[in-house]
Coordinates of C-alpha atoms in Angstrom, one line a residue:
Chain A
M1 CA 174.8 171.2 58.2
E2 CA 171.1 170.2 57.7
W3 CA 171.8 169.3 54.4
L4 CA 175.1 167.1 55.6
V5 CA 173.0 165.3 58.3
A6 CA 170.0 164.7 55.8
A7 CA 172.5 163.3 53.2
A8 CA 174.2 161.0 55.7
I9 CA 170.9 159.6 56.8
A10 CA 170.0 159.0 53.3
A11 CA 173.2 157.3 52.5
L12 CA 172.8 155.1 55.5
T13 CA 169.3 154.1 54.9
A14 CA 170.1 153.5 51.3
S15 CA 172.9 151.0 52.1
G16 CA 170.9 149.4 54.7
V17 CA 168.1 148.6 52.6
Y18 CA 170.3 147.5 50.0
L19 CA 172.4 145.2 52.4
I20 CA 168.8 143.7 53.7
L21 CA 167.8 142.8 50.3
A22 CA 170.9 140.4 50.0
Q23 CA 170.6 136.4 50.3
R24 CA 173.0 135.9 53.2
T25 CA 172.4 136.4 56.5
Y26 CA 175.5 138.4 57.8
T27 CA 175.0 140.8 54.8
V28 CA 171.6 141.3 56.2
V29 CA 172.5 141.8 59.7
I30 CA 175.2 144.5 58.4
G31 CA 172.4 146.2 56.6
L32 CA 169.8 146.5 59.9
G33 CA 172.8 148.0 61.7
L34 CA 173.0 150.5 59.3
L35 CA 169.6 150.9 58.8
T36 CA 169.1 151.5 62.9
Y37 CA 172.0 153.8 62.8
A38 CA 170.0 155.9 60.1
T39 CA 167.0 155.8 62.3
N40 CA 168.6 157.0 65.4
L41 CA 170.1 159.7 63.7
F42 CA 166.9 160.6 62.0
L43 CA 165.3 160.2 65.4
F44 CA 168.1 162.6 66.9
A45 CA 167.0 165.3 64.4
T46 CA 163.6 165.5 64.9
G47 CA 164.0 167.9 68.0
R48 CA 165.7 170.2 65.4
L49 CA 169.4 170.7 65.1
A50 CA 171.2 173.2 67.3
V51 CA 174.9 173.6 67.8
N52 CA 176.5 174.4 71.3
A53 CA 172.9 174.2 73.2
P54 CA 172.4 172.2 76.3
P55 CA 169.5 169.5 76.1
I56 CA 168.1 171.3 79.4
V57 CA 165.3 173.6 79.7
G58 CA 166.2 176.1 82.5
D59 CA 165.5 179.5 81.2
P60 CA 163.0 179.1 78.3
Q61 CA 164.7 181.8 76.6
A62 CA 168.4 180.8 76.8
P63 CA 169.4 178.6 73.7
H64 CA 168.7 174.9 74.3
T65 CA 167.8 171.5 72.4
D66 CA 165.0 169.5 72.9
P67 CA 165.8 166.9 75.5
I68 CA 163.2 164.4 74.5
P69 CA 164.5 163.3 71.1
Q70 CA 168.0 162.3 73.1
A71 CA 166.1 160.4 75.7
L72 CA 164.0 158.5 72.7
V73 CA 167.5 157.9 70.9
L74 CA 169.0 156.4 74.1
T75 CA 166.3 153.8 74.3
A76 CA 166.4 153.1 70.7
I77 CA 170.1 152.9 70.5
V78 CA 169.7 150.4 73.8
I79 CA 167.2 148.1 72.1
S80 CA 168.8 148.2 68.5
F81 CA 172.2 147.0 69.9
G82 CA 170.4 144.3 71.9
M83 CA 168.8 143.2 69.0
T84 CA 171.6 143.1 66.7
A85 CA 173.4 140.7 69.1
L86 CA 170.5 138.6 69.2
T87 CA 170.3 138.5 65.6
L88 CA 173.5 137.9 65.3
V89 CA 173.6 135.0 67.8
M90 CA 170.5 133.5 65.7
A91 CA 172.2 133.7 62.4
V92 CA 175.2 132.0 63.9
R93 CA 172.9 129.1 65.5
G94 CA 171.1 129.0 62.3
Y95 CA 174.4 128.6 60.4
F96 CA 175.8 125.7 62.6
E97 CA 171.9 123.9 62.4
S98 CA 171.3 124.2 59.0
G99 CA 175.1 124.2 57.4
G100 CA 174.5 127.6 55.4
D101 CA 173.6 131.2 56.2
D102 CA 171.3 131.7 53.4
V103 CA 168.1 133.7 54.4
D104 CA 165.4 131.4 52.7
L105 CA 163.6 129.0 54.5
L106 CA 164.9 125.3 53.7
G107 CA 163.1 124.0 50.7
P108 CA 161.6 120.4 50.5
E109 CA 164.9 119.0 49.0
E110 CA 166.6 120.5 51.5
E111 CA 164.8 119.4 54.4
V112 CA 164.8 115.7 52.8
A113 CA 168.4 115.9 52.4
K114 CA 168.7 117.1 56.2
E115 CA 166.7 114.3 57.5
R116 CA 168.7 111.6 55.7
R117 CA 171.9 112.8 56.9
Chain B
M1 CA 145.1 157.2 90.7
N2 CA 144.0 153.5 90.5
H3 CA 147.0 150.9 91.1
W4 CA 145.2 148.0 89.7
L5 CA 146.0 149.5 86.1
I6 CA 149.6 148.8 86.3
L7 CA 149.2 145.2 88.1
P8 CA 148.7 143.3 84.5
I9 CA 152.5 144.3 83.6
L10 CA 153.8 144.1 86.9
L11 CA 152.8 140.6 87.8
P12 CA 154.5 138.7 85.0
A13 CA 157.4 141.5 85.0
I14 CA 158.3 140.3 88.7
V15 CA 157.4 136.4 88.0
A16 CA 159.2 136.2 84.6
P17 CA 162.7 136.9 86.0
L18 CA 162.2 135.2 89.2
L19 CA 161.3 132.2 86.8
A20 CA 164.7 132.9 84.9
L21 CA 166.8 133.4 87.8
A22 CA 166.0 131.7 91.3
L23 CA 163.6 128.8 89.7
R24 CA 165.6 127.9 86.8
H25 CA 166.2 124.0 88.0
D26 CA 163.1 123.5 89.4
L27 CA 160.4 122.4 87.1
T28 CA 157.8 122.0 89.6
M29 CA 158.0 125.5 91.0
T30 CA 158.5 127.0 87.5
R31 CA 155.0 125.5 86.2
T32 CA 153.5 126.4 89.6
F33 CA 154.4 129.9 89.4
S34 CA 153.9 130.0 85.8
V35 CA 150.5 128.6 85.8
G36 CA 149.6 130.6 88.9
S37 CA 150.5 134.0 87.5
T38 CA 148.3 133.3 84.3
V39 CA 145.7 132.4 86.5
L40 CA 145.8 135.6 88.7
L41 CA 146.3 137.6 85.1
V42 CA 142.6 135.8 84.2
L43 CA 141.3 137.2 87.3
L44 CA 142.7 140.5 87.0
G45 CA 141.6 141.0 83.7
G46 CA 138.3 140.0 84.7
Y47 CA 138.1 142.4 87.1
L48 CA 139.5 145.1 85.1
T49 CA 137.0 144.7 82.6
A50 CA 134.3 144.6 84.7
M51 CA 135.5 147.9 86.5
A52 CA 136.1 149.3 82.9
S53 CA 132.1 148.5 82.3
D54 CA 131.0 152.0 83.6
G55 CA 132.7 153.7 80.7
V56 CA 135.0 155.8 82.6
T57 CA 138.6 156.0 81.0
R58 CA 140.7 155.7 83.8
T59 CA 144.5 156.5 83.7
Y60 CA 147.5 155.7 85.6
A61 CA 150.3 158.1 85.9
L62 CA 153.7 156.4 86.7
G63 CA 156.0 158.6 88.8
A64 CA 152.4 161.0 89.4
W65 CA 153.9 162.9 86.3
G66 CA 150.7 163.4 84.7
G67 CA 149.3 164.5 81.4
P68 CA 151.2 164.7 78.2
V69 CA 154.7 164.9 79.9
G70 CA 154.6 161.6 81.8
I71 CA 154.2 158.0 81.0
V72 CA 150.5 157.1 81.2
L73 CA 148.6 153.9 81.2
V74 CA 145.1 153.8 80.0
L75 CA 142.3 151.5 80.8
D76 CA 139.1 151.8 78.9
R77 CA 136.8 149.0 78.1
L78 CA 138.7 147.8 74.6
A79 CA 142.0 147.7 76.7
A80 CA 140.4 145.8 79.7
V81 CA 138.7 143.4 76.7
M82 CA 141.9 142.8 75.4
L83 CA 144.0 142.0 78.8
L84 CA 141.4 139.5 79.7
L85 CA 141.6 137.9 76.3
T86 CA 145.7 137.7 76.6
A87 CA 145.2 136.4 80.0
T88 CA 142.7 133.7 78.9
L89 CA 145.0 132.8 76.1
G90 CA 148.1 132.6 78.0
L91 CA 146.6 130.1 80.9
G92 CA 145.4 127.8 78.2
I93 CA 148.9 128.0 76.7
A94 CA 150.7 127.5 80.0
I95 CA 148.5 124.7 80.9
Y96 CA 149.1 122.9 77.5
S97 CA 153.0 123.4 78.2
L98 CA 153.0 121.1 81.2
S99 CA 152.5 118.2 79.1
G100 CA 156.1 118.4 78.0
C101 CA 156.6 121.3 75.6
D102 CA 158.1 123.2 78.2
K103 CA 161.3 121.1 78.3
A104 CA 162.2 121.0 74.7
G105 CA 164.3 124.1 75.1
P106 CA 165.4 126.3 78.2
H107 CA 163.5 129.3 79.6
F108 CA 159.8 128.8 78.1
H109 CA 158.0 129.9 80.8
P110 CA 159.7 133.1 81.8
L111 CA 159.7 134.1 78.2
L112 CA 155.9 133.2 78.2
Q113 CA 155.5 135.7 81.0
F114 CA 157.6 138.3 79.5
Q115 CA 155.5 138.1 76.5
L116 CA 152.6 138.6 78.5
M117 CA 154.0 141.7 80.1
G118 CA 154.8 143.1 77.0
L119 CA 151.3 142.2 75.3
N120 CA 149.5 143.9 78.5
G121 CA 151.7 146.5 78.3
A122 CA 150.9 147.5 74.8
F123 CA 147.2 147.3 75.4
L124 CA 147.7 149.7 78.3
T125 CA 149.7 152.2 77.1
G126 CA 148.5 155.7 76.4
D127 CA 151.9 156.9 74.6
L128 CA 153.0 156.0 71.3
F129 CA 157.0 156.0 72.0
N130 CA 155.8 153.2 75.0
L131 CA 153.8 151.3 72.6
F132 CA 157.1 150.9 70.7
V133 CA 159.1 149.7 73.9
F134 CA 156.3 147.3 74.8
F135 CA 156.3 146.0 71.2
E136 CA 159.9 145.5 71.5
I137 CA 159.4 143.6 74.8
L138 CA 156.9 141.0 73.3
L139 CA 158.9 140.8 70.0
I140 CA 162.4 139.7 72.2
A141 CA 160.2 137.3 74.0
S142 CA 158.7 136.2 70.9
Y143 CA 162.2 135.6 69.2
G144 CA 162.9 133.2 72.0
L145 CA 159.9 131.4 72.0
M146 CA 159.7 131.3 68.1
V147 CA 163.2 129.0 68.0
H148 CA 162.0 126.8 71.4
G149 CA 162.9 123.5 70.6
G150 CA 165.6 124.0 68.2
G151 CA 165.8 122.5 64.6
A152 CA 167.2 124.1 61.4
A153 CA 164.0 125.0 59.6
R154 CA 162.7 126.6 63.1
V155 CA 165.9 128.6 63.3
R156 CA 165.8 130.0 59.8
A157 CA 161.9 130.8 59.9
G158 CA 163.1 132.7 63.6
L159 CA 165.6 134.2 61.9
Q160 CA 163.4 135.5 58.8
Y161 CA 160.8 136.7 61.6
V162 CA 163.3 138.7 63.5
M163 CA 164.5 140.3 60.3
I164 CA 161.3 141.5 59.4
N165 CA 160.4 142.7 62.5
L166 CA 163.8 144.7 62.9
V167 CA 162.8 146.4 59.7
G168 CA 159.6 147.0 61.3
S169 CA 160.9 148.7 64.5
S170 CA 163.2 151.0 62.5
I171 CA 159.9 152.1 60.3
F172 CA 158.2 152.6 63.3
L173 CA 160.9 154.9 64.9
I174 CA 160.9 156.9 61.9
G175 CA 157.2 157.4 62.0
L176 CA 157.4 158.1 65.5
G177 CA 160.2 160.9 64.7
L178 CA 158.0 162.5 62.0
I179 CA 155.1 162.7 64.4
Y180 CA 157.1 164.0 67.2
G181 CA 159.1 166.5 64.8
V182 CA 155.7 167.6 63.7
T183 CA 153.5 167.8 66.8
G184 CA 155.7 167.8 69.4
T185 CA 154.1 165.0 71.6
L186 CA 154.1 161.2 71.8
N187 CA 151.1 161.2 73.9
M188 CA 148.1 159.7 71.9
A189 CA 145.2 161.8 73.5
D190 CA 147.5 164.7 73.3
F191 CA 148.6 164.0 69.5
A192 CA 145.0 163.8 68.6
A193 CA 144.4 166.9 70.1
K194 CA 147.1 168.7 68.5
A195 CA 147.1 167.1 64.9
T196 CA 144.5 169.8 64.2
Q197 CA 146.7 172.6 65.0
I198 CA 149.6 171.9 62.8
A199 CA 150.7 174.0 60.1
A200 CA 149.6 173.2 56.7
A201 CA 152.9 172.8 55.3
D202 CA 153.8 170.3 57.9
S203 CA 150.6 168.1 57.3
A204 CA 152.4 166.1 54.6
L205 CA 155.0 165.2 57.1
L206 CA 152.1 164.2 59.5
Q207 CA 150.6 162.0 56.8
T208 CA 153.7 160.3 56.2
G209 CA 154.5 159.4 59.9
L210 CA 151.0 158.4 60.0
A211 CA 151.5 156.3 56.9
L212 CA 154.7 154.7 58.3
L213 CA 152.7 153.8 61.5
V214 CA 150.1 151.9 59.3
A215 CA 152.9 150.0 57.7
V216 CA 154.5 148.9 61.0
F217 CA 150.8 147.8 62.4
G218 CA 150.2 146.4 59.1
I219 CA 153.4 144.3 59.2
K220 CA 152.1 143.2 62.7
A221 CA 148.7 142.4 61.6
A222 CA 149.8 141.0 58.3
V223 CA 147.8 142.5 56.2
V224 CA 148.4 141.3 52.4
P225 CA 151.1 142.5 50.9
L226 CA 152.9 142.7 54.3
H227 CA 152.0 139.0 55.4
F228 CA 155.1 137.1 53.9
W229 CA 156.5 136.5 57.2
L230 CA 153.5 134.9 59.0
P231 CA 152.8 131.6 57.1
G232 CA 156.7 130.6 57.6
T233 CA 156.8 131.7 61.1
Y234 CA 153.7 130.1 62.6
A235 CA 154.0 126.7 60.7
N236 CA 157.6 126.1 61.8
A237 CA 157.1 127.1 65.5
A238 CA 156.3 124.5 68.2
G239 CA 152.5 124.1 68.7
P240 CA 152.0 126.0 71.8
V241 CA 154.2 128.9 70.4
A242 CA 152.2 129.5 67.3
A243 CA 149.0 129.2 69.5
L244 CA 150.5 132.3 71.6
F245 CA 151.3 133.9 68.2
A246 CA 147.7 133.9 67.4
I247 CA 147.5 137.3 69.4
M248 CA 150.3 138.8 68.0
T249 CA 148.7 139.7 64.6
K250 CA 145.8 140.8 67.1
V251 CA 148.2 143.5 68.5
G252 CA 148.4 145.2 65.2
A253 CA 145.0 145.1 64.6
Y254 CA 144.5 146.6 68.2
A255 CA 147.0 149.3 67.4
L256 CA 145.3 150.4 64.2
I257 CA 142.0 150.6 65.8
R258 CA 143.3 152.6 68.9
V259 CA 145.3 155.2 67.1
F260 CA 143.2 155.8 64.2
T261 CA 139.6 155.9 66.2
L262 CA 141.5 158.6 68.5
C263 CA 142.8 160.6 65.6
H264 CA 139.9 160.2 63.4
G265 CA 136.9 162.5 63.4
D266 CA 136.3 165.7 65.8
A267 CA 139.3 165.1 67.4
A268 CA 141.7 165.7 64.9
G269 CA 139.5 167.1 61.8
G270 CA 141.1 165.3 58.7
A271 CA 144.3 164.7 59.6
A272 CA 143.7 160.9 59.6
D273 CA 140.5 161.0 57.6
W274 CA 142.1 159.0 54.8
F275 CA 142.2 156.1 56.9
A276 CA 138.7 156.3 57.2
S277 CA 138.2 156.0 53.3
G278 CA 138.0 152.4 53.5
W279 CA 141.3 151.4 51.9
L280 CA 141.8 148.8 54.5
V281 CA 139.1 146.7 53.5
W282 CA 140.5 146.1 50.2
G283 CA 143.9 145.0 52.2
G284 CA 141.4 142.8 54.2
V285 CA 139.8 141.3 50.9
A286 CA 143.1 140.6 49.7
T287 CA 144.4 139.0 53.1
L288 CA 141.2 137.4 53.5
I289 CA 141.4 135.7 49.7
V290 CA 145.4 134.8 50.1
G291 CA 144.5 133.0 53.5
T292 CA 141.6 131.0 51.8
I293 CA 143.9 130.1 48.8
G294 CA 146.3 129.0 51.5
I295 CA 144.1 126.8 53.4
V296 CA 142.9 124.9 50.5
G297 CA 146.2 124.6 49.2
A298 CA 148.2 123.7 52.2
R299 CA 150.3 120.9 52.3
S300 CA 150.7 120.4 56.1
L301 CA 148.1 120.7 59.0
N302 CA 150.4 123.5 60.5
Q303 CA 150.4 125.7 57.1
Q304 CA 146.8 125.3 57.0
A305 CA 146.5 126.7 60.5
S306 CA 148.5 129.6 59.9
F307 CA 146.5 130.4 56.6
A308 CA 143.8 129.9 58.7
G309 CA 144.9 132.6 60.8
L310 CA 146.0 134.9 58.0
A311 CA 142.1 134.7 56.5
S312 CA 140.8 135.4 60.0
M313 CA 142.9 138.6 60.1
G314 CA 141.4 139.4 56.8
T315 CA 138.0 139.1 57.9
L316 CA 138.9 141.0 61.1
L317 CA 140.8 143.8 58.9
I318 CA 137.5 144.4 56.6
A319 CA 135.6 144.9 59.8
I320 CA 138.2 147.1 61.1
G321 CA 138.7 149.1 57.8
G322 CA 134.8 149.7 57.2
F323 CA 135.6 151.9 60.5
T324 CA 132.0 152.5 61.8
P325 CA 130.9 151.9 65.4
A326 CA 128.8 148.9 64.5
L327 CA 131.5 147.0 62.5
G328 CA 133.8 148.1 65.2
S329 CA 131.3 146.1 67.8
A330 CA 131.5 143.3 65.3
A331 CA 135.2 143.4 64.9
I332 CA 136.0 143.2 68.7
Y333 CA 133.9 140.0 69.0
Y334 CA 135.4 138.3 66.0
L335 CA 138.9 139.3 67.2
I336 CA 138.3 137.6 70.4
H337 CA 137.0 134.7 68.9
S338 CA 139.6 134.2 66.2
T339 CA 142.6 134.4 68.5
L340 CA 140.9 131.5 70.6
A341 CA 139.8 129.7 67.8
V342 CA 143.1 129.7 65.8
A343 CA 145.1 129.1 69.1
A344 CA 143.2 125.8 70.0
L345 CA 143.4 124.5 66.1
F346 CA 147.4 125.0 66.7
L347 CA 147.0 123.1 70.0
V348 CA 145.1 120.4 68.5
I349 CA 147.5 120.2 65.6
D350 CA 150.3 119.8 68.0
M351 CA 148.6 116.6 69.7
I352 CA 148.3 115.5 66.2
I353 CA 152.3 115.9 65.6
R354 CA 153.3 114.1 68.6
R355 CA 151.0 111.0 67.6
R356 CA 151.8 110.9 64.0
T357 CA 155.6 109.7 64.5
G358 CA 157.4 109.8 60.9
F359 CA 154.6 112.0 59.6
G360 CA 154.4 114.9 61.7
D361 CA 151.7 117.3 60.3
A362 CA 152.1 116.4 56.5
L363 CA 148.8 116.2 54.8
V364 CA 149.3 112.3 54.1
A365 CA 147.6 109.2 54.5
A366 CA 149.4 107.7 57.7
P367 CA 148.6 104.7 60.4
R368 CA 146.1 105.1 62.7
F369 CA 147.4 106.9 65.9
V370 CA 146.5 106.4 69.7
H371 CA 143.5 108.6 70.8
G372 CA 142.5 109.4 67.3
G373 CA 139.0 109.4 68.0
L374 CA 139.0 112.4 70.6
I375 CA 141.3 114.1 68.9
A376 CA 139.4 114.0 65.7
A377 CA 136.3 115.3 67.5
T378 CA 138.2 118.1 68.8
F379 CA 139.6 118.8 65.6
F380 CA 136.1 118.6 64.2
V381 CA 134.6 121.2 66.7
I382 CA 137.7 123.8 66.4
A383 CA 137.8 123.6 62.7
I384 CA 133.7 124.5 62.6
A385 CA 134.7 127.3 64.8
V386 CA 137.7 128.5 62.8
I387 CA 135.4 128.4 59.3
G388 CA 132.6 130.1 61.3
L389 CA 129.8 127.6 60.9
P390 CA 127.0 127.4 63.6
P391 CA 126.8 126.7 66.3
L392 CA 130.0 128.2 67.8
S393 CA 131.0 131.7 68.3
G394 CA 133.0 131.9 65.0
F395 CA 129.2 132.0 63.2
I396 CA 128.2 134.7 65.6
G397 CA 131.3 136.9 64.7
K398 CA 130.8 136.4 61.1
L399 CA 127.1 137.1 61.3
L400 CA 127.9 140.4 63.2
I401 CA 130.1 141.5 60.5
L402 CA 127.9 140.7 57.6
S403 CA 124.9 142.6 59.5
A404 CA 127.0 145.5 60.3
I405 CA 128.1 145.7 56.4
A406 CA 124.5 145.3 55.4
G407 CA 123.4 147.8 58.1
Q408 CA 125.5 150.5 55.9
A409 CA 124.0 149.3 52.7
P410 CA 124.3 152.2 49.8
G411 CA 122.5 155.1 51.0
A412 CA 123.5 154.9 54.7
E413 CA 125.3 157.5 56.2
G414 CA 129.4 157.3 56.2
G415 CA 129.5 153.9 54.4
G416 CA 133.2 154.7 53.5
G417 CA 134.7 151.8 51.5
V418 CA 132.2 149.1 52.2
A419 CA 129.3 150.6 50.5
G420 CA 129.5 148.1 47.8
W421 CA 128.1 145.1 50.3
P422 CA 126.9 143.1 48.1
W423 CA 130.0 141.6 46.8
L424 CA 131.5 141.8 50.3
W425 CA 129.1 139.7 51.5
G426 CA 130.1 137.3 48.5
V427 CA 134.0 137.2 49.6
I428 CA 133.4 136.5 53.0
L429 CA 130.6 133.6 52.3
V430 CA 132.6 132.0 49.5
T431 CA 136.0 132.1 51.4
S432 CA 134.2 130.5 54.1
L433 CA 133.0 127.7 51.7
L434 CA 136.5 127.5 50.6
A435 CA 137.7 127.2 54.1
L436 CA 135.4 124.6 54.7
I437 CA 136.5 122.6 51.9
G438 CA 140.3 122.7 52.8
F439 CA 139.4 121.7 56.3
A440 CA 137.2 118.9 55.3
F441 CA 140.2 117.6 52.9
S442 CA 142.6 117.8 55.7
G443 CA 140.1 116.1 58.4
T444 CA 139.3 113.3 56.2
L445 CA 142.9 112.5 55.1
V446 CA 144.5 112.7 58.7
F447 CA 141.8 111.0 60.5
W448 CA 139.8 108.4 58.3
R449 CA 142.5 107.5 55.6
R450 CA 145.1 104.7 56.4
G451 CA 148.1 104.4 55.3
S452 CA 149.0 100.9 53.7
D453 CA 152.0 100.4 55.8
G454 CA 150.5 99.9 59.2
A455 CA 153.4 101.2 61.5
A456 CA 153.3 99.9 65.2
E457 CA 151.2 102.1 67.4
T458 CA 153.7 104.4 69.8
A459 CA 153.4 104.8 73.4
A460 CA 150.7 107.3 74.2
P461 CA 151.7 110.7 74.9
P462 CA 149.8 112.7 77.8
I463 CA 146.3 113.5 76.7
V464 CA 144.6 114.9 80.0
V465 CA 146.5 118.0 80.0
P466 CA 146.5 119.0 76.5
M467 CA 142.7 118.6 76.6
V468 CA 142.3 120.6 79.7
A469 CA 144.0 123.1 77.7
V470 CA 142.3 122.9 74.5
G471 CA 138.6 122.6 76.5
W472 CA 139.6 125.6 78.4
L473 CA 139.7 127.6 74.9
L474 CA 136.9 126.2 73.9
A475 CA 134.8 126.6 76.7
C476 CA 135.7 130.2 76.5
M477 CA 134.4 130.0 72.6
V478 CA 131.1 128.1 74.1
L479 CA 130.8 131.0 76.8
M480 CA 131.1 133.6 74.3
T481 CA 128.6 132.0 72.1
L482 CA 125.9 131.5 75.1
L483 CA 126.5 135.0 76.6
A484 CA 126.6 136.5 73.1
G485 CA 124.0 139.1 74.1
P486 CA 125.5 140.6 76.9
A487 CA 128.8 140.5 75.0
T488 CA 127.8 142.1 72.1
D489 CA 126.2 144.8 74.4
Y490 CA 129.8 145.2 76.2
F491 CA 131.5 145.6 72.5
D492 CA 128.8 148.0 71.4
Q493 CA 129.7 150.5 74.2
T494 CA 133.2 149.6 73.5
A495 CA 132.9 151.0 70.0
G496 CA 131.0 153.6 71.0
Q497 CA 133.5 154.7 73.6
L498 CA 136.1 154.2 70.7
F499 CA 134.4 156.4 67.9
R500 CA 133.8 159.4 70.7
P501 CA 137.5 159.7 72.0
Q502 CA 136.6 163.0 74.0
G503 CA 136.3 160.8 77.2
Y504 CA 139.8 159.5 76.5
L505 CA 141.2 162.7 75.7
E506 CA 139.9 164.3 79.0
A507 CA 141.1 161.4 81.0
T508 CA 144.3 161.4 79.9
L509 CA 145.1 165.4 79.4
G510 CA 142.8 166.2 82.5
E511 CA 145.7 164.5 84.8
A512 CA 148.1 167.3 84.0
G513 CA 146.1 169.5 86.2
G514 CA 145.6 167.2 89.3
G515 CA 148.4 164.8 88.7
G516 CA 149.3 162.5 91.5
G517 CA 145.8 162.8 93.4
S518 CA 143.9 160.2 95.1

């Protein structure tokens, strides 16, 4: 199972990083999403993987998983979800304001063309 | 427990939603509450700074859950000074925005308050995960402020800024995950104590986690080669927003100081000693050189100011990377000075932009504009402060750094990476000279050369309110110059406190036993 989780995190991270390096904002947003999924999974796994064990420490001898990473993941999910929504809004606004979804800053030529329009 | 500690977070956290929800349509009330809140924050910062001057590290355990389990806020000298600096800057920005910048888009004041809340929280927290949370709060607010006013170029630059910081947040979380996985704690003091006791097999994981944290703080602090977001962001943001962002890079610097003084030295024998080996000095030198090249080669005033901010981060990082108490003290002085100076520079450039219709901040000869003389004089004074010429605090800051570097000349104990001090002197002095040339060039071009096509003078934008804001920041710099003696004493003690973290550890972890008392 550890191998499986590690491979999943690795695949998500690799795809995320690949997509973040793209030229178009939409692709980058998808890449950021994948990267945050990978991060959340990783954070979840830092409490060590345990099957069929509750995240509640009642009797320290009984099987349990570490509850703190789960709480951290919850916070991280909320934040990353909100951030992805915000990035999408900004990407859409950027598309309508500049007429393209290129990631680069406007070059001097583009700015001049924009002003003339 | 001392309830004053949570007020710097609570006050803006209450005012911001009030502004956004209840007072949305009432500009006068919005402005009154926003400025009132920042004035209170300044008073609060002053009070906390005075309170922290006795050298006792105070903690505040939220919900009375003490020790390494609960959420703690910690107030020591450094945190108090940073709170006062944030509030001082916030007041300047709030006053400046009254001249009309806050009407360029919705929600300027609520976002400003949220940003101040995030900053204050980041300076107060004693917990790595809450550092992440407060980073996110201040970043979310800064995303909104970044695109304040709109425009294609600004939104594009804002998008880049958001993306880089989202990647940074992911790296931050992975680093935190590694640290938690190895040490089982996220409380900074507890982490510093436990870092010594980890199994040898885990030390590589811990080092990786710390290296990832350095990468994140490096992105925030704009260390070359992680600086690429800074020039585009600052140069495209609205004037007061760029001025507020002057403290954003300092948050990265603060986090570097906080985390690595705690886990350095006796507290965490060797786990983080590589930080003290001076590599950050090299990053600082590279940042300083790139920033200075930018100052000389800039094609617009805002670009020049952005690179001036980058260069000041370079000088600061050299001082932080040297990692000795003397350099730490100089670094804190220079940090405060450079925040105020760069912020004032952005504000005065915004005043210029609003008067040069059709030319903006481009470095070309343009017709004369109204209030040219007064603004030129202000620009001159601020440029002197930014470059580090006498008589303002920039000179004292650089002098302190240079003398601290000389103080650990070859042979001195623990010189770390700054042992080769003659060439560091050379770098800092030559870059100062180049910055002087860059600003002399731009000042001459903007204020003295006249464009051939003498366009008609436009209606005069407000001058009094912006000058009050710039004057406030300038007055603080003058105060820092006049009170340089007491200030450096305070910062010496601050650095002493930082480099002997036992007090911090005892205060934070000691709460575990008697949590919730008093």
